[in-house]
Coordinates of C-alpha atoms in Angstrom, one line a residue:
M1 CA -21.5 -8.1 13.4
A2 CA -19.3 -10.8 12.1
K3 CA -16.6 -9.2 9.9
W4 CA -18.6 -6.0 9.5
T5 CA -17.0 -3.6 7.0
T6 CA -18.0 -0.2 5.5
A7 CA -19.5 -2.2 2.6
D8 CA -22.2 -3.3 5.1
M9 CA -23.3 0.3 5.8
P10 CA -26.9 1.0 4.9
S11 CA -27.8 3.7 2.4
L12 CA -27.5 7.1 4.2
H13 CA -29.4 9.2 1.7
G14 CA -31.5 11.7 3.5
R15 CA -29.4 11.5 6.7
S16 CA -27.3 14.3 8.1
V17 CA -24.0 13.8 10.0
I18 CA -21.5 16.1 11.7
V19 CA -18.0 14.8 12.2
T20 CA -15.5 16.7 14.3
G21 CA -11.9 16.6 13.0
T22 CA -10.6 17.2 9.4
G23 CA -7.9 14.5 9.3
G24 CA -7.2 11.0 10.4
L25 CA -10.2 9.1 11.7
G26 CA -12.5 12.1 11.2
F27 CA -11.6 12.3 7.5
E28 CA -12.1 8.5 7.1
D29 CA -15.5 8.7 8.8
A30 CA -16.6 11.6 6.6
L31 CA -15.4 9.9 3.4
A32 CA -17.2 6.6 4.2
L33 CA -20.4 8.5 5.2
A34 CA -20.3 10.5 2.0
C35 CA -19.8 7.4 0.0
A36 CA -23.0 6.0 1.6
G37 CA -25.0 9.1 0.6
A38 CA -25.1 11.1 3.8
E39 CA -25.0 14.8 4.0
V40 CA -21.7 15.3 5.9
I41 CA -20.5 18.4 7.7
V42 CA -16.8 18.3 8.6
A43 CA -16.2 20.5 11.6
G44 CA -12.7 21.7 12.4
R45 CA -10.7 24.8 13.5
N46 CA -8.5 25.0 10.4
P47 CA -10.4 26.2 7.2
A48 CA -7.4 25.2 5.0
K49 CA -7.4 21.7 6.3
G50 CA -11.2 21.6 6.0
A51 CA -11.0 22.6 2.3
E52 CA -8.3 20.0 1.7
A53 CA -10.5 17.3 3.3
L54 CA -13.5 18.3 1.2
A55 CA -11.4 18.3 -2.0
R56 CA -10.3 14.7 -1.2
I57 CA -13.8 13.6 -0.4
R58 CA -15.1 15.1 -3.7
E59 CA -12.3 13.6 -5.7
A60 CA -13.3 10.2 -4.4
V61 CA -17.1 10.9 -4.4
P62 CA -17.9 13.5 -7.0
Q63 CA -21.5 13.6 -6.0
A64 CA -20.7 14.0 -2.3
N65 CA -23.0 16.2 -0.3
A66 CA -20.3 17.5 2.0
G67 CA -19.4 20.9 3.6
F68 CA -17.1 22.4 6.1
E69 CA -17.9 24.5 9.2
E70 CA -15.3 26.2 11.4
L71 CA -15.3 24.9 15.0
D72 CA -12.6 25.2 17.6
L73 CA -13.3 22.7 20.4
A74 CA -10.8 24.5 22.6
S75 CA -13.1 27.6 22.7
L76 CA -16.5 27.7 24.3
A77 CA -17.3 30.8 22.3
S78 CA -16.5 29.0 19.1
I79 CA -18.7 26.0 20.1
A80 CA -21.6 28.3 21.1
A81 CA -21.3 30.2 17.8
F82 CA -21.1 27.0 15.8
S83 CA -24.2 25.6 17.6
E84 CA -26.1 28.8 17.1
R85 CA -25.2 28.9 13.4
L86 CA -26.4 25.3 12.9
R87 CA -29.6 25.8 14.9
G88 CA -30.3 28.9 12.7
T89 CA -29.8 27.2 9.4
R90 CA -31.0 23.6 10.0
A91 CA -34.2 22.0 11.1
S92 CA -32.7 18.8 12.5
L93 CA -29.5 16.7 12.7
D94 CA -29.4 12.9 12.6
V95 CA -25.9 11.9 13.8
L96 CA -23.1 13.7 15.7
I97 CA -19.7 12.0 15.8
N98 CA -17.5 13.5 18.6
N99 CA -14.2 12.5 17.2
A100 CA -11.5 15.3 17.2
G101 CA -8.9 15.5 19.9
V102 CA -5.4 16.2 21.1
M103 CA -3.0 13.8 22.7
V104 CA -0.1 14.1 25.2
P105 CA 1.3 17.6 24.7
P106 CA 4.6 17.4 26.7
V107 CA 3.9 20.5 28.8
R108 CA 0.6 21.7 30.2
R109 CA -1.4 23.9 27.9
V110 CA -4.8 25.5 28.3
T111 CA -7.7 26.3 26.1
S112 CA -9.0 29.9 25.7
D113 CA -11.3 29.3 28.7
G114 CA -8.4 28.1 30.9
F115 CA -9.1 24.4 30.8
E116 CA -6.3 21.9 30.4
L117 CA -6.0 21.4 26.7
Q118 CA -6.7 17.6 26.5
F119 CA -9.5 17.5 29.0
G120 CA -10.9 20.8 27.6
T121 CA -10.8 19.7 23.9
N122 CA -11.3 16.0 24.0
Y123 CA -14.1 16.0 26.6
L124 CA -15.5 19.4 27.7
G125 CA -15.5 20.7 24.1
H126 CA -17.6 17.7 22.9
F127 CA -19.8 17.9 26.0
A128 CA -20.6 21.5 25.2
L129 CA -21.1 20.8 21.5
T130 CA -23.5 18.0 22.2
A131 CA -25.5 20.2 24.5
G132 CA -25.6 23.0 21.8
L133 CA -26.8 20.6 19.1
M134 CA -29.2 18.6 21.2
P135 CA -32.3 20.6 20.0
L136 CA -31.4 19.6 16.5
L137 CA -30.7 16.0 17.4
R138 CA -34.0 15.6 19.2
K139 CA -35.7 16.5 15.9
G140 CA -33.6 14.1 13.9
R141 CA -34.5 10.7 12.4
D142 CA -33.2 7.9 14.6
P143 CA -30.7 10.4 16.1
R144 CA -27.4 9.2 17.5
V145 CA -24.4 10.7 19.2
V146 CA -21.2 8.7 18.9
T147 CA -18.4 9.7 21.2
I148 CA -14.9 8.5 20.6
S149 CA -12.9 7.1 23.5
S150 CA -9.6 5.2 23.4
V151 CA -7.9 2.1 24.7
A152 CA -6.2 4.6 27.0
A153 CA -9.4 4.9 29.0
R154 CA -8.6 1.6 30.6
N155 CA -6.0 3.4 32.7
G156 CA -8.0 6.5 33.2
K157 CA -9.2 7.9 36.5
I158 CA -11.6 10.8 37.1
D159 CA -9.7 12.9 39.6
F160 CA -12.0 15.7 40.7
D161 CA -9.1 17.3 42.6
N162 CA -7.0 17.5 39.5
L163 CA -9.3 17.5 36.5
Q164 CA -7.3 20.2 34.8
G165 CA -3.9 18.9 35.6
E166 CA -3.0 21.9 37.7
R167 CA -1.7 20.0 40.7
D168 CA 0.2 17.3 38.8
Y169 CA 0.4 17.3 35.0
K170 CA 1.3 13.9 33.6
P171 CA 0.4 14.0 29.9
M172 CA -0.7 10.4 29.4
A173 CA -2.6 10.3 32.7
I174 CA -4.5 13.4 31.7
Y175 CA -5.2 12.0 28.2
S176 CA -6.5 8.8 29.7
Q177 CA -8.7 10.7 32.1
S178 CA -10.1 12.7 29.1
K179 CA -10.9 9.5 27.2
L180 CA -12.5 7.9 30.2
A181 CA -14.6 11.0 30.6
D182 CA -15.7 10.7 27.0
L183 CA -16.8 7.1 27.6
M184 CA -18.6 7.9 30.8
F185 CA -20.3 10.9 29.1
A186 CA -21.6 8.5 26.4
L187 CA -23.1 6.2 28.9
E188 CA -24.5 8.9 31.1
L189 CA -26.0 10.6 28.1
Q190 CA -27.9 7.4 27.3
R191 CA -29.2 7.1 30.9
R192 CA -30.4 10.7 30.8
S193 CA -31.9 10.4 27.3
D194 CA -33.8 7.3 28.6
R195 CA -35.0 9.1 31.7
G196 CA -36.0 12.3 29.9
R197 CA -37.4 10.5 26.8
W198 CA -35.2 12.6 24.6
G199 CA -35.2 9.9 21.9
V200 CA -31.5 10.3 21.2
A201 CA -29.3 7.2 21.2
S202 CA -25.8 7.6 22.7
L203 CA -23.0 5.2 21.8
A204 CA -19.2 5.1 22.3
A205 CA -16.5 3.7 20.1
H206 CA -12.7 3.5 20.0
P207 CA -10.4 2.8 16.9
G208 CA -7.9 0.5 18.5
V209 CA -4.3 1.6 17.7
S210 CA -4.4 3.6 14.5
R211 CA -1.9 5.4 12.4
T212 CA -2.9 9.1 12.6
D213 CA -1.2 12.4 13.4
L214 CA -2.6 12.5 16.8
L215 CA 0.6 11.5 18.6
P216 CA 3.1 13.5 16.5
N217 CA 0.9 16.6 16.6
G218 CA 0.5 16.4 20.4
A219 CA 3.8 15.2 21.7
G220 CA 5.9 16.3 18.8
R221 CA 7.6 14.3 16.0
S222 CA 10.9 14.2 17.9
S223 CA 9.4 13.1 21.2
I224 CA 9.7 9.5 22.3
V225 CA 6.1 8.7 21.4
G226 CA 6.4 10.6 18.1
L227 CA 9.5 8.6 17.1
T228 CA 7.8 5.4 18.2
R229 CA 4.9 6.3 15.9
R230 CA 7.2 6.9 13.0
L231 CA 9.8 4.1 13.5
F232 CA 7.2 1.4 14.4
W233 CA 4.5 2.5 12.0
F234 CA 3.7 -1.1 11.2
M235 CA 2.3 -1.6 14.7
F236 CA -0.4 1.0 13.9
Q237 CA -3.2 0.1 11.6
P238 CA -4.2 2.6 8.9
A239 CA -6.8 5.2 9.9
A240 CA -9.2 3.7 7.4
Q241 CA -9.1 0.4 9.4
G242 CA -9.6 2.2 12.7
A243 CA -12.8 4.0 11.5
P244 CA -15.3 1.0 11.3
P245 CA -16.2 0.7 15.0
T246 CA -17.3 4.4 14.9
L247 CA -19.1 3.9 11.6
F248 CA -20.8 0.8 12.9
A249 CA -22.0 2.7 15.9
A250 CA -23.2 5.6 13.8
T251 CA -25.0 3.8 11.1
S252 CA -25.7 0.1 11.7
P253 CA -29.3 -0.9 12.6
D254 CA -27.7 -3.5 14.9
A255 CA -25.8 -1.0 17.0
R256 CA -27.3 -0.8 20.5
P257 CA -27.7 2.5 22.4
G258 CA -25.5 2.7 25.5
T259 CA -23.0 0.3 24.0
Y260 CA -19.2 0.6 23.5
Y261 CA -17.6 -0.6 20.3
G262 CA -14.0 -1.3 19.2
P263 CA -11.9 -3.7 17.2
D264 CA -12.2 -7.4 17.9
K265 CA -8.6 -8.6 17.7
M266 CA -5.3 -8.3 19.7
N267 CA -6.9 -7.0 22.9
E268 CA -9.0 -4.5 20.8
M269 CA -6.0 -3.0 19.1
R270 CA -7.2 -3.9 15.5
G271 CA -9.8 -5.9 13.7
H272 CA -13.5 -5.7 12.8
P273 CA -16.1 -3.9 15.0
A274 CA -17.3 -5.7 18.0
E275 CA -18.6 -4.8 21.5
A276 CA -15.7 -3.5 23.5
K277 CA -15.0 -4.3 27.1
L278 CA -16.0 -1.5 29.5
P279 CA -13.3 -0.6 32.0
P280 CA -14.7 -1.1 35.5
Q281 CA -14.3 2.6 36.4
A282 CA -16.5 3.6 33.4
K283 CA -19.4 1.8 35.0
D284 CA -19.5 4.0 38.1
A285 CA -22.8 5.9 37.6
E286 CA -22.2 8.1 40.7
V287 CA -18.9 9.4 39.3
A288 CA -20.5 9.9 35.9
F289 CA -23.4 11.8 37.5
R290 CA -21.0 14.1 39.4
L291 CA -18.8 14.6 36.3
W292 CA -21.9 15.6 34.3
E293 CA -22.9 18.2 36.9
V294 CA -19.3 19.6 37.1
S295 CA -19.2 19.7 33.3
E296 CA -22.4 21.7 33.0
R297 CA -21.0 24.3 35.4
L298 CA -17.6 24.5 33.7
C299 CA -19.2 24.7 30.2
R300 CA -22.1 26.9 31.2
V301 CA -24.5 24.7 29.3
Q302 CA -27.6 22.6 30.2
F303 CA -29.2 19.6 28.4
G304 CA -32.7 20.0 29.8

């Protein structure tokens, strides 16, 4: 893994990948995967942004095999429709990258299903999506699910009495919980895949501290965190430099199932891909098991 870069990605001709999110890290993931020859499906809720992402990819890679599919991770109906559409038109899927998300809206907002927006989009939406696409993944070649967490997961706590932030909404605490949930989901998915012999590898990754629109779009450009992002832009690495841990997890033959990857420098804030340190609370298999059971009920899905 020493100094791994996107130049070390293997040829991905013949492999199919879905990436959630049309901008920022999702776009950089899709662009790099298309450059390596993969069939890439960019999934997002805004068709105009999807078309813009595809145009930029094709400008950089004229031969790109890339497409856009509409998907709103804040809607279980949209997720179910997307999954059904893909199952009806495809025979298999090789890689799913659970990337898209929202971050620290200043006031509590909810999804169309009544879930708190961050927990519902960042975690529950991807949980339901992975369940819906699991039949295709199980037919894939060396199938992988890569779920994106965050350095914020270090401060996260799964509060079953306040999963939706109804009792006490603190934006960063709820965001951290959602990203810890993503990480615990990735680890629990690997345990269940091993037990059930599903043949699907589950990995987690985080981008360090990267310069995307996640903060300004969530908290607002005039908020304290939005202003911090704009005024101290030099503290945030470009999105293209935040993407390699995800791309390593998704493509490298050296990436190990059940492992968490992130940058290797400055307390995992930037650098080349390396194995990331798991927060102690992410290792609690009992909490992960309970979270999985709760999530299946909330999302009305099953992985069996």
